[in-house]
mmCIF file of C-alpha atoms in Angstrom:
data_model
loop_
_atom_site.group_PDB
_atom_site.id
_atom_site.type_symbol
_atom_site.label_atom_id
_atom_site.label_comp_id
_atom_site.label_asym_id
_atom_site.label_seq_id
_atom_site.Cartn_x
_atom_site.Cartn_y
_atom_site.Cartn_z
ATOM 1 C CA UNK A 1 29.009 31.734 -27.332
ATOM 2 C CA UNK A 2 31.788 29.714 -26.565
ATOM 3 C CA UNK A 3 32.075 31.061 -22.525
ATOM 4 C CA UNK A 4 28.333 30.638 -22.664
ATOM 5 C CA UNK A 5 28.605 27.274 -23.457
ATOM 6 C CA UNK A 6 31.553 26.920 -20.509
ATOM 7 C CA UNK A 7 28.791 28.585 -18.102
ATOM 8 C CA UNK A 8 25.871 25.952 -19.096
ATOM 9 C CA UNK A 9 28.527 22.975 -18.673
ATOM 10 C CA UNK A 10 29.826 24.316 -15.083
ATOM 11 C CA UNK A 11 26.374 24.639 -13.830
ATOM 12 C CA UNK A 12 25.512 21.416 -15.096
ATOM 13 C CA UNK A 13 28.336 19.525 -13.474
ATOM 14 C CA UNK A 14 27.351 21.315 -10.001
ATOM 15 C CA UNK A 15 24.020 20.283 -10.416
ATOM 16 C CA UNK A 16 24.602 16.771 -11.421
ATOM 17 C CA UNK A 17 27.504 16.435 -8.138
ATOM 18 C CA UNK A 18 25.073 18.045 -6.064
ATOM 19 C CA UNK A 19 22.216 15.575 -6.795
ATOM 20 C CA UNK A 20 24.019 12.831 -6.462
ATOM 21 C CA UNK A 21 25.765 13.932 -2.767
ATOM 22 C CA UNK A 22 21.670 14.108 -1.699
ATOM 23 C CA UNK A 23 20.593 10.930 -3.257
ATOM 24 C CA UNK A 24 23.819 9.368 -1.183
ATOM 25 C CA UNK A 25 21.814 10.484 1.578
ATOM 26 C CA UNK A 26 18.406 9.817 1.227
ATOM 27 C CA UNK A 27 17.199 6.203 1.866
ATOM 28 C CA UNK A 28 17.477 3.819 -1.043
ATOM 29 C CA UNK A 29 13.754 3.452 -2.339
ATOM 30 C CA UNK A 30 12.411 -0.138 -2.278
ATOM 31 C CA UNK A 31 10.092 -2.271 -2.833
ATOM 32 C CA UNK A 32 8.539 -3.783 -0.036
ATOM 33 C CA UNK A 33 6.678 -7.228 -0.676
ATOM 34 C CA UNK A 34 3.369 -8.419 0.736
ATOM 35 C CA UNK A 35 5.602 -10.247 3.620
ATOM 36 C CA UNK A 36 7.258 -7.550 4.873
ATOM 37 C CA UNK A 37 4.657 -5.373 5.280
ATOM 38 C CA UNK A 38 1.829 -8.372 6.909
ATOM 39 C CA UNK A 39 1.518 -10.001 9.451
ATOM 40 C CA UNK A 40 -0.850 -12.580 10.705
ATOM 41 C CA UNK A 41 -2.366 -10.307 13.684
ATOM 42 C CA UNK A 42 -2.837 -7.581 10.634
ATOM 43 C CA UNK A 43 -4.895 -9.434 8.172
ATOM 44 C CA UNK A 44 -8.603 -10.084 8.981
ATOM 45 C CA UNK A 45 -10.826 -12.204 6.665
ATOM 46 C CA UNK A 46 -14.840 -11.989 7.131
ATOM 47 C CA UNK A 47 -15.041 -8.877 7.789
ATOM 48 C CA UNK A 48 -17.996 -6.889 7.895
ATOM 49 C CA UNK A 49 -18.514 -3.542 6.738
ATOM 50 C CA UNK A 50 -21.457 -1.752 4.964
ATOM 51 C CA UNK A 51 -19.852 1.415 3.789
ATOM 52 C CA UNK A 52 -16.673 2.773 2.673
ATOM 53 C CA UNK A 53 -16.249 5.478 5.287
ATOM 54 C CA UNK A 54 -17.199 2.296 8.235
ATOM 55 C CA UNK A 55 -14.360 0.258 7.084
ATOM 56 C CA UNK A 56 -11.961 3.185 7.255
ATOM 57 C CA UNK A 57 -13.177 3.588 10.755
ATOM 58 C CA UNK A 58 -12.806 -0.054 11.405
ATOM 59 C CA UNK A 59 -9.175 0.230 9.456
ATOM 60 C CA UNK A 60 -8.178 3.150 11.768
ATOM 61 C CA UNK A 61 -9.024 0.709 14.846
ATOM 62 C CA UNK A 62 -7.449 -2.224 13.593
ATOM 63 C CA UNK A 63 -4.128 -0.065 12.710
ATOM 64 C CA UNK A 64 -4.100 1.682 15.657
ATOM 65 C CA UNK A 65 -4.703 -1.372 18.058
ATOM 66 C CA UNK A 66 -1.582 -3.359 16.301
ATOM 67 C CA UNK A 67 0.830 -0.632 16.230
ATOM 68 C CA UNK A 68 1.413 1.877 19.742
ATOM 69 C CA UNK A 69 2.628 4.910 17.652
ATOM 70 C CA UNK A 70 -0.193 4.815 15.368
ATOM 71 C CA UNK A 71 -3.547 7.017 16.680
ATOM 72 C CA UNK A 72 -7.213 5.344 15.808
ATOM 73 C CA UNK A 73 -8.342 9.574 14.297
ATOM 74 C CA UNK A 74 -5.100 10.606 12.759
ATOM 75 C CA UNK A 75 -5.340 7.249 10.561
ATOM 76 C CA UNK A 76 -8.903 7.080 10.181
ATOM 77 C CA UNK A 77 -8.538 11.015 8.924
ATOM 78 C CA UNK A 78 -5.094 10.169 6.619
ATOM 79 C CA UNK A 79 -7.183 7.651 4.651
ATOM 80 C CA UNK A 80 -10.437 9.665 4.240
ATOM 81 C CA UNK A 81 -8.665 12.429 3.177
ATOM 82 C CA UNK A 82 -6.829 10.732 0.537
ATOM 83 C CA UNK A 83 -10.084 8.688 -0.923
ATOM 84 C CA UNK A 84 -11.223 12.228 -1.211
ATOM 85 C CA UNK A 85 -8.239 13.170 -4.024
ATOM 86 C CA UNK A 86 -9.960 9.557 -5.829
ATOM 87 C CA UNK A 87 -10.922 6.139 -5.420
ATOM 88 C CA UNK A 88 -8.495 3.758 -4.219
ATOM 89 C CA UNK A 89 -10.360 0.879 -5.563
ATOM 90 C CA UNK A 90 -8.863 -0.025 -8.454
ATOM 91 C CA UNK A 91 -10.930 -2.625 -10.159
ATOM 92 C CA UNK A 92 -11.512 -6.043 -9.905
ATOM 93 C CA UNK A 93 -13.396 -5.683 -6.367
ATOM 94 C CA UNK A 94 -9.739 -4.412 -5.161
ATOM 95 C CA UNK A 95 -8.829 -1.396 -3.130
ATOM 96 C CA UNK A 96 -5.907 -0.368 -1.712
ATOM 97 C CA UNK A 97 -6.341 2.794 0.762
ATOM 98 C CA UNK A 98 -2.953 4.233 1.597
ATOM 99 C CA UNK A 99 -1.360 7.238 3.142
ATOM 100 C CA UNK A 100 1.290 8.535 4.869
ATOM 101 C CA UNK A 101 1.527 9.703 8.939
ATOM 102 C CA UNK A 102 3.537 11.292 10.691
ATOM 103 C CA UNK A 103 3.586 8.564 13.231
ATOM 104 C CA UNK A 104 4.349 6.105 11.607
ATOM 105 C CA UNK A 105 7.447 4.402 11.965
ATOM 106 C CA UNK A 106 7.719 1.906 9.184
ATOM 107 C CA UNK A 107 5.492 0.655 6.145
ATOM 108 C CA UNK A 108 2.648 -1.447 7.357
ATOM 109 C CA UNK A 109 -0.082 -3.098 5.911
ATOM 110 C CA UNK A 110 -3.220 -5.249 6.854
ATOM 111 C CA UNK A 111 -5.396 -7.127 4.581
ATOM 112 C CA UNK A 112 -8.826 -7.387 4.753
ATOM 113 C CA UNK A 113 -11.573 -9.912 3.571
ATOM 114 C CA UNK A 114 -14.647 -8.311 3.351
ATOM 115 C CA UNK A 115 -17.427 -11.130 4.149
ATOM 116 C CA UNK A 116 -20.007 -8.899 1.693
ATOM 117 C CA UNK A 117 -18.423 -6.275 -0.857
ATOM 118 C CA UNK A 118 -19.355 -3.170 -1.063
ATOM 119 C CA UNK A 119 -19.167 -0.042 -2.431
ATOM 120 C CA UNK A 120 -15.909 1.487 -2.680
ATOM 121 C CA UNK A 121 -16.391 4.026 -5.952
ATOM 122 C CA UNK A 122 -13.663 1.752 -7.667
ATOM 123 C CA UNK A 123 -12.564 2.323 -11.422
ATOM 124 C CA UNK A 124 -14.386 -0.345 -12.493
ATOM 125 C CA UNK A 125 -17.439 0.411 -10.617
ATOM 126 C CA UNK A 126 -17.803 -3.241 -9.059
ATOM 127 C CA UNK A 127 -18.053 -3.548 -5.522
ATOM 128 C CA UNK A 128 -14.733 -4.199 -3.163
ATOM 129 C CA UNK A 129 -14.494 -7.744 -1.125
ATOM 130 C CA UNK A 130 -10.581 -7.438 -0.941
ATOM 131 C CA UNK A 131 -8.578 -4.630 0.619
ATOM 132 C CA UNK A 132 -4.811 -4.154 1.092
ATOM 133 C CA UNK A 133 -4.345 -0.837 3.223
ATOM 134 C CA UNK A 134 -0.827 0.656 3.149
ATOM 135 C CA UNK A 135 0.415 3.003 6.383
ATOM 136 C CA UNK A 136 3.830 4.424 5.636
ATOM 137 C CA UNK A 137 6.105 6.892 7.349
ATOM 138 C CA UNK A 138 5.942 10.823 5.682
ATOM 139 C CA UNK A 139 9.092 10.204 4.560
ATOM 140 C CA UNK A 140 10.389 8.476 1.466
ATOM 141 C CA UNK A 141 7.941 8.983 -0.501
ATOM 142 C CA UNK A 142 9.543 7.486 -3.443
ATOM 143 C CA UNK A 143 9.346 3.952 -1.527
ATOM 144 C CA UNK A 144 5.560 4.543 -1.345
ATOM 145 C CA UNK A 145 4.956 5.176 -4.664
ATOM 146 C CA UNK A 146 6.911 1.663 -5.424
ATOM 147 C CA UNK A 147 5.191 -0.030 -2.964
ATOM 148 C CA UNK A 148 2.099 1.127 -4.113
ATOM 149 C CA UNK A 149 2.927 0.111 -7.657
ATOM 150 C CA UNK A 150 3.819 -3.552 -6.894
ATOM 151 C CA UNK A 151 0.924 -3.770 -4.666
ATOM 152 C CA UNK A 152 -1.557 -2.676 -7.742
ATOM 153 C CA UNK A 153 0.203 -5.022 -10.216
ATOM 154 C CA UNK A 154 0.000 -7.598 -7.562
ATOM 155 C CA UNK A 155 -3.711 -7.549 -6.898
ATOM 156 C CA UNK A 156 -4.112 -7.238 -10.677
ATOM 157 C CA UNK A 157 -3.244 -11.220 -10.971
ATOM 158 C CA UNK A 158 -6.305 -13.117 -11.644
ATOM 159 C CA UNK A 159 -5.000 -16.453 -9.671
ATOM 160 C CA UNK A 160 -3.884 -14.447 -6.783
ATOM 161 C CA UNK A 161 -6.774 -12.270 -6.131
ATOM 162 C CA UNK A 162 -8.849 -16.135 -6.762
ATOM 163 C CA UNK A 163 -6.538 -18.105 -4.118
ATOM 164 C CA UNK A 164 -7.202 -15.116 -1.474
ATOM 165 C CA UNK A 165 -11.037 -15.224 -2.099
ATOM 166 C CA UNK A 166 -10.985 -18.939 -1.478
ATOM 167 C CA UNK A 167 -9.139 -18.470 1.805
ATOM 168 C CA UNK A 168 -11.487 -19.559 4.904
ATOM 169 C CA UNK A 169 -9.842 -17.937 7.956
ATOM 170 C CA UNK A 170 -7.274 -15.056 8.684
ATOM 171 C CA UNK A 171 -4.296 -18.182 9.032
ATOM 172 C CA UNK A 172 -4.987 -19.080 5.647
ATOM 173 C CA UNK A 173 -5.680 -15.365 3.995
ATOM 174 C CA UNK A 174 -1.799 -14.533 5.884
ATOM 175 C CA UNK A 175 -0.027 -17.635 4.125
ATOM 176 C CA UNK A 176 -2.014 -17.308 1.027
ATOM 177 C CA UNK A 177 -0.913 -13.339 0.866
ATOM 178 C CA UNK A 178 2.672 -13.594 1.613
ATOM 179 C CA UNK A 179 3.484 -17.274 0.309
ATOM 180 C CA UNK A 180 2.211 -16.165 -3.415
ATOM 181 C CA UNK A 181 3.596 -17.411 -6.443
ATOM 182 C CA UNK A 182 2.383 -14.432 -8.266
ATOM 183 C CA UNK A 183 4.564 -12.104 -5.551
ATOM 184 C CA UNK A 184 7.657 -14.048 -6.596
ATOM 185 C CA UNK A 185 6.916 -13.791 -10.288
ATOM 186 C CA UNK A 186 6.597 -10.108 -9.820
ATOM 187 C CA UNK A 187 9.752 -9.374 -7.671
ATOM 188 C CA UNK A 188 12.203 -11.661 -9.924
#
């Protein structure tokens, strides 16, 4: 028993030194804010859209005409594929569609205002009028899942989903998104 126990404890330590040599490695998973991810050419208020599936499309354009390494079908496909594993709406006449490409160099998202909401197949069942969409590279999944995260308990603020619904043009939906009080609450 008592070389057994030696065994178990050797493995052990090689396990433990050998994941932490990879995590060394790997990139550090963050969090990346509202303002690091936005910008002003990215987020779109009024838009219209009368289906789920035609503001994917119109996503997939958007995406694809604001970023060269990003293609229009490979984005349009990444994002019906994963509302096919389950809504992202989540409630609140929120959704957040997100995936990862291939293509993708770095985390991006746009914000849209939708000038009628309509129906995403959220949680809640209410219709969606506000929609973050998150693009990140294959890797690092880890960051995704934390981005993802903040984003949800983000849009799950009653004053900040209200100041971006009162927000008249895509200037004011951009400064209203990344100048939040609510943002700065959550990342302190």
């Amino acid at each position: 028993m008592g070389s057994e126990m030696c065994i178990r404890d050797s493995s052990n330590t090689r396990k433990r030194l050998s994941a932490t040599s990879t995590a060394a490695t790997e990139p550090k998973a963050t969090i990346m804010r509202v303002r690091e991810l936005l910008t002003e050419a990215r987020t779109h208020s009024e838009v219209q859209a009368s289906s789920k599936k035609q503001l994917l499309d119109q996503v997939a354009q958007l995406a694809a005409a604001g970023c060269d390494s990003l293609n229009e079908q490979e984005v349009f496909d990444a994002l019906v594929a994963r509302e096919k594993l389950g809504s992202t709406g989540i409630g609140e006449g929120i959704a957040i569609p997100h995936c990862r490409l291939g293509h993708c160099q770095q985390p991006i998202g746009l914000l849209l205002k939708l000038s009628t909401p309509i129906d995403f197949d959220a949680v809640d069942g209410r219709p969606v009028d506000l929609v973050f969409v998150l693009l990140v590279p294959q890797e690092n999944p880890e960051q995704h899942l934390k981005t993802l995260s903040h984003l949800a308990s983000l849009f799950n603020d009653d004053d900040y989903r209200d100041e971006l619904r009162l927000s008249k043009n895509d200037h004011h939906l951009y400064h209203t998104a990344v100048e939040s009080e609510a943002e700065l609450r959550l990342a302190s």
